[in-house]
PDB file of C-alpha atoms in Angstrom:
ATOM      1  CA  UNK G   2       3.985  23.595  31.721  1.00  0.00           C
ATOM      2  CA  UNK G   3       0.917  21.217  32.062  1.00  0.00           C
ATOM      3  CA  UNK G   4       0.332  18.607  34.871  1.00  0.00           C
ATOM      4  CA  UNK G   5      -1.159  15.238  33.040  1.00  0.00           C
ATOM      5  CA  UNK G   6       0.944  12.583  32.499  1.00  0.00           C
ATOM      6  CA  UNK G   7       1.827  11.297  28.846  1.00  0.00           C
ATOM      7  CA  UNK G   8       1.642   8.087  27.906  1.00  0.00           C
ATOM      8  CA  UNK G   9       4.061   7.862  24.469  1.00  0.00           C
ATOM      9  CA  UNK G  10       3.004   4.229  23.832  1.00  0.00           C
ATOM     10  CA  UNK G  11      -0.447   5.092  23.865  1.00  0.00           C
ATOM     11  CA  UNK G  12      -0.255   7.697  21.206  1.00  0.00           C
ATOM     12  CA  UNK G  13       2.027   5.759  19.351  1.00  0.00           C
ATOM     13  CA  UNK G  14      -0.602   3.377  18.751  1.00  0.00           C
ATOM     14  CA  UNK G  15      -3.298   5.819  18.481  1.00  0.00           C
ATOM     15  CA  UNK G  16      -0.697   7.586  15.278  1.00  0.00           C
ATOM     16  CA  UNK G  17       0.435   3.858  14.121  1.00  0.00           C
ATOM     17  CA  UNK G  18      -3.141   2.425  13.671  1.00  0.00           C
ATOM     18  CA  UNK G  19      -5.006   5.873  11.950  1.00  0.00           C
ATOM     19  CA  UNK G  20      -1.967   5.869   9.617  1.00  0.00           C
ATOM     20  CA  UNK G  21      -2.864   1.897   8.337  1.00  0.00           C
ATOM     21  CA  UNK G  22      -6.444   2.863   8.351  1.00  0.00           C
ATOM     22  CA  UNK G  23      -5.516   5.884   5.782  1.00  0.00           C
ATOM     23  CA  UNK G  24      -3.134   3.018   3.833  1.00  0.00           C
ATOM     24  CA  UNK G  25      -6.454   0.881   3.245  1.00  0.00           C
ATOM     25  CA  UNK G  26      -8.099   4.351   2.638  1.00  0.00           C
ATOM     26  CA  UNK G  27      -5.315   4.555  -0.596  1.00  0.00           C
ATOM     27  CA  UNK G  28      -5.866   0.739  -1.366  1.00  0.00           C
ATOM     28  CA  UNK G  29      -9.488   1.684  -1.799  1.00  0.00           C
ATOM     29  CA  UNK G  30      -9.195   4.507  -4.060  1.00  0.00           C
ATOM     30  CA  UNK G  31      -6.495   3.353  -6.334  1.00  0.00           C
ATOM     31  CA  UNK G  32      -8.573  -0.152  -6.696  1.00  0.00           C
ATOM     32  CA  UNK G  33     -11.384   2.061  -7.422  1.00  0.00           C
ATOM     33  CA  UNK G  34      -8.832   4.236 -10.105  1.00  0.00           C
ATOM     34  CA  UNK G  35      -7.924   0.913 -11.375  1.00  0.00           C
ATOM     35  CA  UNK G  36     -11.667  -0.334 -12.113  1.00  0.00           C
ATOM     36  CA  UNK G  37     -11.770   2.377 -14.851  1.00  0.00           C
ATOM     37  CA  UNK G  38     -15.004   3.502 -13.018  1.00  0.00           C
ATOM     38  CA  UNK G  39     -15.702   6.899 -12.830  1.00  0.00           C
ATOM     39  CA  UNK G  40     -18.601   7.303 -10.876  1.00  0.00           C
ATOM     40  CA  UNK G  41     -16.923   4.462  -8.292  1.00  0.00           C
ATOM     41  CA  UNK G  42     -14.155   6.210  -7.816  1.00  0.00           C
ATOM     42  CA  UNK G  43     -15.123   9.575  -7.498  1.00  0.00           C
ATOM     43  CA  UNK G  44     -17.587   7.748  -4.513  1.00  0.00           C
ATOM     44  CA  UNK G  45     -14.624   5.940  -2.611  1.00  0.00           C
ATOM     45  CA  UNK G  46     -12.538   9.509  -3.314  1.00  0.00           C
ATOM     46  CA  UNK G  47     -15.269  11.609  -1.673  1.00  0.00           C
ATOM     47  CA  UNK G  48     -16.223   8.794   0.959  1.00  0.00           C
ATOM     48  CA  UNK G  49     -12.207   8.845   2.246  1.00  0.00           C
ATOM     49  CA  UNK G  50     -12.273  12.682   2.135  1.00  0.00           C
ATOM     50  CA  UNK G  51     -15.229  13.143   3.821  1.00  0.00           C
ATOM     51  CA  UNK G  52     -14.137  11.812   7.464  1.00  0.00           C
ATOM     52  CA  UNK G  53     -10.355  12.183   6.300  1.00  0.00           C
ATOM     53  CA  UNK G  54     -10.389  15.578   7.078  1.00  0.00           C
ATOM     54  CA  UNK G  55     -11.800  15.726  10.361  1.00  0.00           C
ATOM     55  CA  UNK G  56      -9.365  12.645  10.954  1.00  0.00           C
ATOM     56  CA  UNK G  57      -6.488  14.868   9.740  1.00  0.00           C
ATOM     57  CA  UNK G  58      -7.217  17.939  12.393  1.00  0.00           C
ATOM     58  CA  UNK G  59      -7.969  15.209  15.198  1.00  0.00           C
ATOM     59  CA  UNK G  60      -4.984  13.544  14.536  1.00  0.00           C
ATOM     60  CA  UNK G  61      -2.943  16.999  15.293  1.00  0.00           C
ATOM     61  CA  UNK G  62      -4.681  18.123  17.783  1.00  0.00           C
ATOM     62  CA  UNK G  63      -4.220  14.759  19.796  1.00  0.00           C
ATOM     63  CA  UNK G  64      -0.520  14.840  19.055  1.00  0.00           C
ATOM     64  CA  UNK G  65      -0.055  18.316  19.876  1.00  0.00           C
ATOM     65  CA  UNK G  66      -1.724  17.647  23.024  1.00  0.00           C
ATOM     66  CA  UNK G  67       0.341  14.162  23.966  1.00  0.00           C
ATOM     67  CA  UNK G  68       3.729  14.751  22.653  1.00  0.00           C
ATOM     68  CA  UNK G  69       6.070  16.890  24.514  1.00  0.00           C
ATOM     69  CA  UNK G  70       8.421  17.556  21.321  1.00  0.00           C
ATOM     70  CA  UNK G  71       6.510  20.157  18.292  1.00  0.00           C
ATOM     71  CA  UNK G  72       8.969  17.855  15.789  1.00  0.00           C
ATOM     72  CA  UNK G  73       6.939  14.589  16.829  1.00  0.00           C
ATOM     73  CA  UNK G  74       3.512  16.441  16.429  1.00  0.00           C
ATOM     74  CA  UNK G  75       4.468  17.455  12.594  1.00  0.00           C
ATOM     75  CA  UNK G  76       6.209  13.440  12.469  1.00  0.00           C
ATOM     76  CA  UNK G  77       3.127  12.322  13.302  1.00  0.00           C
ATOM     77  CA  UNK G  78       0.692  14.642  11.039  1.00  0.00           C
ATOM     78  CA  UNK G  79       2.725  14.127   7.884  1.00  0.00           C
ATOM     79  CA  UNK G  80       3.091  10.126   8.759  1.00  0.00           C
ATOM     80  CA  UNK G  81      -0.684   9.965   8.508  1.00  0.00           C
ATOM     81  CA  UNK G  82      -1.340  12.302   6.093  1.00  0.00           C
ATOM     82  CA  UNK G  83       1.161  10.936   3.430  1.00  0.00           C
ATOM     83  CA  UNK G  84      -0.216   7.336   4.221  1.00  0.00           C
ATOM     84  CA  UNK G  85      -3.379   7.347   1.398  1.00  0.00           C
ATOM     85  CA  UNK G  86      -1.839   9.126  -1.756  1.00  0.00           C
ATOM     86  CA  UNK G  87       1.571   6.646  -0.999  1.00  0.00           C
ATOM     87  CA  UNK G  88      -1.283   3.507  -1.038  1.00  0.00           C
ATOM     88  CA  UNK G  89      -2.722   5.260  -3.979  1.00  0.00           C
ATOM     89  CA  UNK G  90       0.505   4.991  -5.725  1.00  0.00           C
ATOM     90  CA  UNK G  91       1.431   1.430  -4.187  1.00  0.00           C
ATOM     91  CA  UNK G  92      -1.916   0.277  -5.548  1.00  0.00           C
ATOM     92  CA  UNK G  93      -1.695   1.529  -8.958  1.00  0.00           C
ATOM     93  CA  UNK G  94       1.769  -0.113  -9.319  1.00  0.00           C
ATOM     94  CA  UNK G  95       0.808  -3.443  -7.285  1.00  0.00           C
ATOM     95  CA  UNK G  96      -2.537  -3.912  -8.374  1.00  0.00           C
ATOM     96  CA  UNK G  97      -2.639  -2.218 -12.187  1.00  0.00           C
ATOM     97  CA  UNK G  98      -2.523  -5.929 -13.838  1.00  0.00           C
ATOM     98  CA  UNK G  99      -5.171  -7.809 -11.701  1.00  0.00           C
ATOM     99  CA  UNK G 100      -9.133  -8.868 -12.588  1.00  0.00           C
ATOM    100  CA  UNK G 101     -11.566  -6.269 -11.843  1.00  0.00           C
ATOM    101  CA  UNK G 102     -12.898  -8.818  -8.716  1.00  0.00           C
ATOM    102  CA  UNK G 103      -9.683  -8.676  -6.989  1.00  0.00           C
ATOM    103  CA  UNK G 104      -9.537  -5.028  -6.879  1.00  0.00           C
ATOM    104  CA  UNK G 105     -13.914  -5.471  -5.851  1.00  0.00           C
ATOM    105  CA  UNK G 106     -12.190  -7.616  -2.825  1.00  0.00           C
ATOM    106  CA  UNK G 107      -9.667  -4.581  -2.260  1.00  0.00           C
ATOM    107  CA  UNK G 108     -12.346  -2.325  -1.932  1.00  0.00           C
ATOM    108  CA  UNK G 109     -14.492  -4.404   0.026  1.00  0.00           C
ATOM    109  CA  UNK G 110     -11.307  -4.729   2.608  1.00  0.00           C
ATOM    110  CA  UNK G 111     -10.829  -1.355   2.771  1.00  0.00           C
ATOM    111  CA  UNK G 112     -14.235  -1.187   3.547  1.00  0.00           C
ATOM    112  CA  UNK G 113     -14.150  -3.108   6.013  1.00  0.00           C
ATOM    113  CA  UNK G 114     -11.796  -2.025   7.692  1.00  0.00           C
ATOM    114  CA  UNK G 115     -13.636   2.048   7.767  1.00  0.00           C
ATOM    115  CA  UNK G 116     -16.583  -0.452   9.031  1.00  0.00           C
ATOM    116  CA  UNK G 117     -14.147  -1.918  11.686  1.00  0.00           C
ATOM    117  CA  UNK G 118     -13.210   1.440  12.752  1.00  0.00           C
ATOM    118  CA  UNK G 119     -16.176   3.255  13.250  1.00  0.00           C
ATOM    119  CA  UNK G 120     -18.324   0.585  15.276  1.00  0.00           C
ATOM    120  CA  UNK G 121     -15.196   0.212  17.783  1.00  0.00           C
ATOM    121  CA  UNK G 122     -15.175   3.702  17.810  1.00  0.00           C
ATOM    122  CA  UNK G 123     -18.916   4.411  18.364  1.00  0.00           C
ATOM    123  CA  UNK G 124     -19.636   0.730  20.680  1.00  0.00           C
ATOM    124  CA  UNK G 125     -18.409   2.626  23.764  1.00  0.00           C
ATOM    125  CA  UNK G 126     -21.193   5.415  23.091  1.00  0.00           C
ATOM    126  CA  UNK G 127     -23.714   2.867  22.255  1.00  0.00           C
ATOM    127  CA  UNK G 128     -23.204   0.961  25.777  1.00  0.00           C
ATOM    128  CA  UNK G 129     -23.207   4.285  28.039  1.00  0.00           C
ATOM    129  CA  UNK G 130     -27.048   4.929  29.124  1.00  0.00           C
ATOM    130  CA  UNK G 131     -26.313   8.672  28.534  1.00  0.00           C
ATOM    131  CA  UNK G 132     -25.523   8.813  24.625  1.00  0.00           C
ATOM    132  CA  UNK G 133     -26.452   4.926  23.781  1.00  0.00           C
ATOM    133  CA  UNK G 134     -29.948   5.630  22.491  1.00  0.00           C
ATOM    134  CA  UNK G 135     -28.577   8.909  20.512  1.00  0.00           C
ATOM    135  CA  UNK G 136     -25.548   6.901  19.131  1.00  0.00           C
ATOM    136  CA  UNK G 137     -27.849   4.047  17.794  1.00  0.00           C
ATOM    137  CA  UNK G 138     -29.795   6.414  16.258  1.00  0.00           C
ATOM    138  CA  UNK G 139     -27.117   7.876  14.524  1.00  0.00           C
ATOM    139  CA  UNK G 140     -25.076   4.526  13.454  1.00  0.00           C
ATOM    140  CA  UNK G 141     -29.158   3.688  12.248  1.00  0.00           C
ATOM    141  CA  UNK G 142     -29.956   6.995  10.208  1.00  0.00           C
ATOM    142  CA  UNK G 143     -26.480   6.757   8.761  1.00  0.00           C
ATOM    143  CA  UNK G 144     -27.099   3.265   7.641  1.00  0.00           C
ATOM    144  CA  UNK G 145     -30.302   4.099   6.546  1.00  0.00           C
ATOM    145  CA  UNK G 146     -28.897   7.248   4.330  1.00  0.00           C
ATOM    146  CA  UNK G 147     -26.412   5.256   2.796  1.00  0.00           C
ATOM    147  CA  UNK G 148     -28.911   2.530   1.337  1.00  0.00           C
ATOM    148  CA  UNK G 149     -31.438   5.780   0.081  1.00  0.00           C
ATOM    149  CA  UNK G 150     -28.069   7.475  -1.683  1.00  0.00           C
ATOM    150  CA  UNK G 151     -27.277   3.236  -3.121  1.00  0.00           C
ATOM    151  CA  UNK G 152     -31.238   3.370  -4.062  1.00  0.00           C
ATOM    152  CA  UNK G 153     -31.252   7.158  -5.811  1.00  0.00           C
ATOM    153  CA  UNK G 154     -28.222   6.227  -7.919  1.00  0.00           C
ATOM    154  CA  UNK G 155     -29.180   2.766  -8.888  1.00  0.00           C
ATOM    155  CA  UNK G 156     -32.956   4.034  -9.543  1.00  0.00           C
ATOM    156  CA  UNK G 157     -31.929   7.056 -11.829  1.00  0.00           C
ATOM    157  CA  UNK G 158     -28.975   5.195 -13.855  1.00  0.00           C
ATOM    158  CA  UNK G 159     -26.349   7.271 -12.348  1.00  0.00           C
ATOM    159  CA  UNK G 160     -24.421   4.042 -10.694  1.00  0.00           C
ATOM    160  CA  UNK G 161     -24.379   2.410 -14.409  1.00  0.00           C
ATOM    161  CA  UNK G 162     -23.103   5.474 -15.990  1.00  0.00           C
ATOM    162  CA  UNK G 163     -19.966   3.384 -15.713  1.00  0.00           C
ATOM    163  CA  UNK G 164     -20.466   0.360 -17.311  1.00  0.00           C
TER     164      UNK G 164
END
């Protein structure tokens, strides 16, 4: 046995809200599917896979640590886990007949909301006097990659390789 206490609500929300974060995670890649862009969404596919993994082994290692029954562990992996390629299908059959600037606002959404997500996540770090200088720096250099990668593409043609 173990002596914490468990607090079911609290990882019911923790489960609930990653699993609509990866549902805008399959808006953005089946908007990005749907733009007929290549290069755009091969970006938004390796963006979402990029922190979906480590998202995916947090997200069972929480619940293996918070839930008391294995069967609400797996419940709660395979909720999350089938939550982007369902969106991805939703999306294709939702979205398949709209203009290519309403599925722009569904990525920007979606994009938004990783945006939300990671500043509420990292604000806590940024406050404490121990990590906030280190955390800035990262959120900063991160930033800062991002616009050089949005630079490289632009400046050698690759971003208008799908036009």
């Amino acid at each position: 046995g173990h002596d914490h206490v468990h607090h079911p609500s609290n990882a019911n929300s923790i489960v609930v809200g990653l699993s609509i974060h990866a549902l805008t995670d399959g808006l953005a890649i089946g908007a990005a599917a749907l733009t007929g862009s290549l290069v755009l969404t091969i970006s938004v596919f390796l963006a979402v896979l990029v922190h979906k993994v480590p998202a995916a082994f947090s997200v069972g290692l929480f619940s293996m640590h918070e839930r008391d029954e294995r069967s609400t562990s797996i419940r709660d992996v395979l909720m999350f886990s089938l939550a982007t390629p369902i969106m991805i299908l939703v999306t294709f059959f939702l979205l398949g007949d709209v203009s290519g600037e309403f599925l722009g606002l569904a990525i920007l959404f979606a994009g938004g909301t990783f945006l939300y997500v990671a500043t509420v996540d990292v604000l806590p770090e940024v406050h404490h006097a121990a990590t906030g200088k280190t955390a800035m720096i990262q959120v900063v250099s991160g930033a800062l990659i991002m616009v050089a990668l949005l630079w490289i593409l632009d400046a050698t043609g690759i971003a208008a390789l799908s036009h």
